[in-house]
C-alpha positions as protocol buffer text, in pm:
chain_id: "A"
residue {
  index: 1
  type: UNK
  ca { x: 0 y: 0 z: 0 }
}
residue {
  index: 2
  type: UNK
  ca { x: 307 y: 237 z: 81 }
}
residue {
  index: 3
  type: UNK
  ca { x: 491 y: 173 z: -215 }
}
residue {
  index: 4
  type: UNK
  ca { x: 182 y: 158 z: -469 }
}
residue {
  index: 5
  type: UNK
  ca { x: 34 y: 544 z: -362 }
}
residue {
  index: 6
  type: UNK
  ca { x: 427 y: 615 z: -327 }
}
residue {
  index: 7
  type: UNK
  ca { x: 329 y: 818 z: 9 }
}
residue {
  index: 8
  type: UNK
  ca { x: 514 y: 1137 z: 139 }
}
residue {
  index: 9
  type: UNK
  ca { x: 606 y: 1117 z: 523 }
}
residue {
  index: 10
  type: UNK
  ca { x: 284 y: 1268 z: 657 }
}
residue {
  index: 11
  type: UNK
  ca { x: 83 y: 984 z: 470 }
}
residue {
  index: 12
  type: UNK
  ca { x: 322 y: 750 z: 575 }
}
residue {
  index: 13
  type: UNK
  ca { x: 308 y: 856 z: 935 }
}
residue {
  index: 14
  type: UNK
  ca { x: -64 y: 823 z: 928 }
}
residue {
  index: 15
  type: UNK
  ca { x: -102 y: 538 z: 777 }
}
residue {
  index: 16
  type: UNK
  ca { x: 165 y: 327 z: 1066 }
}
residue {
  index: 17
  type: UNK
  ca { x: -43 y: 485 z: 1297 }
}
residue {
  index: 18
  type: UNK
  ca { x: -401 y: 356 z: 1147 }
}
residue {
  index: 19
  type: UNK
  ca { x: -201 y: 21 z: 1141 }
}
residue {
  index: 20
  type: UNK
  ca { x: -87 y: -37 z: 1512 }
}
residue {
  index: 21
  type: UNK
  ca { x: -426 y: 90 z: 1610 }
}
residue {
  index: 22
  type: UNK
  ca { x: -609 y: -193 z: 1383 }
}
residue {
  index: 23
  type: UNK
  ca { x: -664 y: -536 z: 1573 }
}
residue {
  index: 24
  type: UNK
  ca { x: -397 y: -754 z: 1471 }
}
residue {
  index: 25
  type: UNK
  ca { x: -194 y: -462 z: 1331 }
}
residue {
  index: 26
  type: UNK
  ca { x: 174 y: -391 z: 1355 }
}
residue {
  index: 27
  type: UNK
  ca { x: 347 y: -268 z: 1638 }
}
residue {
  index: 28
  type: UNK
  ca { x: 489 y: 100 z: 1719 }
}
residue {
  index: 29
  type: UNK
  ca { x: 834 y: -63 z: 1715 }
}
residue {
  index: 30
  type: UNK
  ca { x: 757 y: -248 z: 1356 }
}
residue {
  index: 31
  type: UNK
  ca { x: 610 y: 89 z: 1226 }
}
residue {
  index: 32
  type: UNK
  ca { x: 964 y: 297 z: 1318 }
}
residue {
  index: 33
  type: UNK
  ca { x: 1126 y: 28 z: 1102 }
}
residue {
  index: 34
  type: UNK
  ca { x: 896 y: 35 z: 829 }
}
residue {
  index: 35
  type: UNK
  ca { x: 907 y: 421 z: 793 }
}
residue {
  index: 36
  type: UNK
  ca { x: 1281 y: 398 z: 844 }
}
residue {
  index: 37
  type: UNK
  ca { x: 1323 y: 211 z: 547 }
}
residue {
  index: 38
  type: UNK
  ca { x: 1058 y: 369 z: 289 }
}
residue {
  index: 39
  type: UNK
  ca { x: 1244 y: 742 z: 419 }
}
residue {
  index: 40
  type: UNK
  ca { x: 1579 y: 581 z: 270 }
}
residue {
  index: 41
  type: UNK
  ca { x: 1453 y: 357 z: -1 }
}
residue {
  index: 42
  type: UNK
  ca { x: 1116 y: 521 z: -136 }
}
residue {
  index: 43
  type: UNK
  ca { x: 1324 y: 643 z: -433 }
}
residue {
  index: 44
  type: UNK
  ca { x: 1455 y: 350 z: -539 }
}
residue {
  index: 45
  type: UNK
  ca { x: 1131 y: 106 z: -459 }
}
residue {
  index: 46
  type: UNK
  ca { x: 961 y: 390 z: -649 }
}
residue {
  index: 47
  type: UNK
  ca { x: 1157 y: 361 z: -980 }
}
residue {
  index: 48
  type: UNK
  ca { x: 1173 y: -29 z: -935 }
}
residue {
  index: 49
  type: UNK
  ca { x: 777 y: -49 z: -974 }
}
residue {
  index: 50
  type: UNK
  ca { x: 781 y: 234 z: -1275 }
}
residue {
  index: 51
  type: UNK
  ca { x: 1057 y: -20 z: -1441 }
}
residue {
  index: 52
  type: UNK
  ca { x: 781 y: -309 z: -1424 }
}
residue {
  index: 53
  type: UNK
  ca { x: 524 y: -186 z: -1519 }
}
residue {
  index: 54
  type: UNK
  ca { x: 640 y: -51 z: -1863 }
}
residue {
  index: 55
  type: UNK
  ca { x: 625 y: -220 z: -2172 }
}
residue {
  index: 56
  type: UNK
  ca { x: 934 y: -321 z: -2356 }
}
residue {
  index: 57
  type: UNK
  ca { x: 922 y: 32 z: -2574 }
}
residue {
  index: 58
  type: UNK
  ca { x: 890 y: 388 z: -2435 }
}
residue {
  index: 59
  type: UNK
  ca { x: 827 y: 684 z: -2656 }
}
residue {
  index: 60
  type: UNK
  ca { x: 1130 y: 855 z: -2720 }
}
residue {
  index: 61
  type: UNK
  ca { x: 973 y: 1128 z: -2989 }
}
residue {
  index: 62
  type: UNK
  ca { x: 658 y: 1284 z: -3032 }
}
residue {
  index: 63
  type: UNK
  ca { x: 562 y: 1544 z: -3362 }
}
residue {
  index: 64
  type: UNK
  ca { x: 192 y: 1582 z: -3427 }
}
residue {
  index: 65
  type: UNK
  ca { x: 56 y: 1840 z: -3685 }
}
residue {
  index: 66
  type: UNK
  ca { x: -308 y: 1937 z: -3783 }
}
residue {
  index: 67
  type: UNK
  ca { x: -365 y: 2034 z: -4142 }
}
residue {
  index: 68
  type: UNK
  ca { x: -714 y: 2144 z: -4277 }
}
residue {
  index: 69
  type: UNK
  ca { x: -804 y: 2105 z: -4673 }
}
residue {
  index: 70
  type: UNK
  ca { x: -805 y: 2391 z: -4869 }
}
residue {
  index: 71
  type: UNK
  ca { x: -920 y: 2216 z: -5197 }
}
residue {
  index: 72
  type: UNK
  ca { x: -1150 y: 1911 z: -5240 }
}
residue {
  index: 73
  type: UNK
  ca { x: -1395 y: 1833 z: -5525 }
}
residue {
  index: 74
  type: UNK
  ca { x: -1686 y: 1841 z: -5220 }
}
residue {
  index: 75
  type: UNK
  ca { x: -1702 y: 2203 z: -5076 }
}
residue {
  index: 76
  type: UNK
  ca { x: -1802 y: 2010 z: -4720 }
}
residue {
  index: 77
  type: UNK
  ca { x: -1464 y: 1871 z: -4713 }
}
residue {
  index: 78
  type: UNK
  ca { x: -1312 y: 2204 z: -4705 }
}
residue {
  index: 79
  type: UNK
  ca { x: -1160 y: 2299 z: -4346 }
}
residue {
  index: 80
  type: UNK
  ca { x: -1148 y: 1982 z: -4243 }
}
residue {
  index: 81
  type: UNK
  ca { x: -945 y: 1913 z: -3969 }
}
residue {
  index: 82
  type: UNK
  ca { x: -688 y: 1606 z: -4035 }
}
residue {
  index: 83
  type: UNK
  ca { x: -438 y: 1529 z: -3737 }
}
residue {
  index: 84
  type: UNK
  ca { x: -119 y: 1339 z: -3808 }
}
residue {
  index: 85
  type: UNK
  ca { x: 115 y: 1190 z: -3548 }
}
residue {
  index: 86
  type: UNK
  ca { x: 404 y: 1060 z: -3556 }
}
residue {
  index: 87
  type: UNK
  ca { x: 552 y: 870 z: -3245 }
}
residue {
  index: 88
  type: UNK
  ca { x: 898 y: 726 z: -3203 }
}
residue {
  index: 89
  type: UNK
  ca { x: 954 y: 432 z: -3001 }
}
residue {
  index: 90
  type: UNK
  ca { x: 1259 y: 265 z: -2861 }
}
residue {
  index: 91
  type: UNK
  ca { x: 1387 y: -5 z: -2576 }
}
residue {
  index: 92
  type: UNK
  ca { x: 1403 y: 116 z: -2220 }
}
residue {
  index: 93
  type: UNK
  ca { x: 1772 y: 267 z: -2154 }
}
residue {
  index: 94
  type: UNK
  ca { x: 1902 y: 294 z: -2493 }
}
Protein backbone atom coordinates (compact mmCIF):
# COMPACT_ATOMS: atom_id res chain seq x y z
CA UNK A 1 0.00 0.00 0.00
CA UNK A 2 3.07 2.37 0.81
CA UNK A 3 4.91 1.73 -2.15
CA UNK A 4 1.82 1.58 -4.69
CA UNK A 5 0.34 5.44 -3.62
CA UNK A 6 4.27 6.15 -3.27
CA UNK A 7 3.29 8.18 0.09
CA UNK A 8 5.14 11.37 1.39
CA UNK A 9 6.06 11.17 5.23
CA UNK A 10 2.84 12.68 6.57
CA UNK A 11 0.83 9.84 4.70
CA UNK A 12 3.22 7.50 5.75
CA UNK A 13 3.08 8.56 9.35
CA UNK A 14 -0.64 8.23 9.28
CA UNK A 15 -1.02 5.38 7.77
CA UNK A 16 1.65 3.27 10.66
CA UNK A 17 -0.43 4.85 12.97
CA UNK A 18 -4.01 3.56 11.47
CA UNK A 19 -2.01 0.21 11.41
CA UNK A 20 -0.87 -0.37 15.12
CA UNK A 21 -4.26 0.90 16.10
CA UNK A 22 -6.09 -1.93 13.83
CA UNK A 23 -6.64 -5.36 15.73
CA UNK A 24 -3.97 -7.54 14.71
CA UNK A 25 -1.94 -4.62 13.31
CA UNK A 26 1.74 -3.91 13.55
CA UNK A 27 3.47 -2.68 16.38
CA UNK A 28 4.89 1.00 17.19
CA UNK A 29 8.34 -0.63 17.15
CA UNK A 30 7.57 -2.48 13.56
CA UNK A 31 6.10 0.89 12.26
CA UNK A 32 9.64 2.97 13.18
CA UNK A 33 11.26 0.28 11.02
CA UNK A 34 8.96 0.35 8.29
CA UNK A 35 9.07 4.21 7.93
CA UNK A 36 12.81 3.98 8.44
CA UNK A 37 13.23 2.11 5.47
CA UNK A 38 10.58 3.69 2.89
CA UNK A 39 12.44 7.42 4.19
CA UNK A 40 15.79 5.81 2.70
CA UNK A 41 14.53 3.57 -0.01
CA UNK A 42 11.16 5.21 -1.36
CA UNK A 43 13.24 6.43 -4.33
CA UNK A 44 14.55 3.50 -5.39
CA UNK A 45 11.31 1.06 -4.59
CA UNK A 46 9.61 3.90 -6.49
CA UNK A 47 11.57 3.61 -9.80
CA UNK A 48 11.73 -0.29 -9.35
CA UNK A 49 7.77 -0.49 -9.74
CA UNK A 50 7.81 2.34 -12.75
CA UNK A 51 10.57 -0.20 -14.41
CA UNK A 52 7.81 -3.09 -14.24
CA UNK A 53 5.24 -1.86 -15.19
CA UNK A 54 6.40 -0.51 -18.63
CA UNK A 55 6.25 -2.20 -21.72
CA UNK A 56 9.34 -3.21 -23.56
CA UNK A 57 9.22 0.32 -25.74
CA UNK A 58 8.90 3.88 -24.35
CA UNK A 59 8.27 6.84 -26.56
CA UNK A 60 11.30 8.55 -27.20
CA UNK A 61 9.73 11.28 -29.89
CA UNK A 62 6.58 12.84 -30.32
CA UNK A 63 5.62 15.44 -33.62
CA UNK A 64 1.92 15.82 -34.27
CA UNK A 65 0.56 18.40 -36.85
CA UNK A 66 -3.08 19.37 -37.83
CA UNK A 67 -3.65 20.34 -41.42
CA UNK A 68 -7.14 21.44 -42.77
CA UNK A 69 -8.04 21.05 -46.73
CA UNK A 70 -8.05 23.91 -48.69
CA UNK A 71 -9.20 22.16 -51.97
CA UNK A 72 -11.50 19.11 -52.40
CA UNK A 73 -13.95 18.33 -55.25
CA UNK A 74 -16.86 18.41 -52.20
CA UNK A 75 -17.02 22.03 -50.76
CA UNK A 76 -18.02 20.10 -47.20
CA UNK A 77 -14.64 18.71 -47.13
CA UNK A 78 -13.12 22.04 -47.05
CA UNK A 79 -11.60 22.99 -43.46
CA UNK A 80 -11.48 19.82 -42.43
CA UNK A 81 -9.45 19.13 -39.69
CA UNK A 82 -6.88 16.06 -40.35
CA UNK A 83 -4.38 15.29 -37.37
CA UNK A 84 -1.19 13.39 -38.08
CA UNK A 85 1.15 11.90 -35.48
CA UNK A 86 4.04 10.60 -35.56
CA UNK A 87 5.52 8.70 -32.45
CA UNK A 88 8.98 7.26 -32.03
CA UNK A 89 9.54 4.32 -30.01
CA UNK A 90 12.59 2.65 -28.61
CA UNK A 91 13.87 -0.05 -25.76
CA UNK A 92 14.03 1.16 -22.20
CA UNK A 93 17.72 2.67 -21.54
CA UNK A 94 19.02 2.94 -24.93
Amino acid sequence: SIASADMDLNQLEAFLTAQTKKQGGITSDQAAVIAKFWKNHRVKIHESLINQSRWDNALKNMNWRVDLKSQSRHIDQINTPVAIVEMELGKNGQ
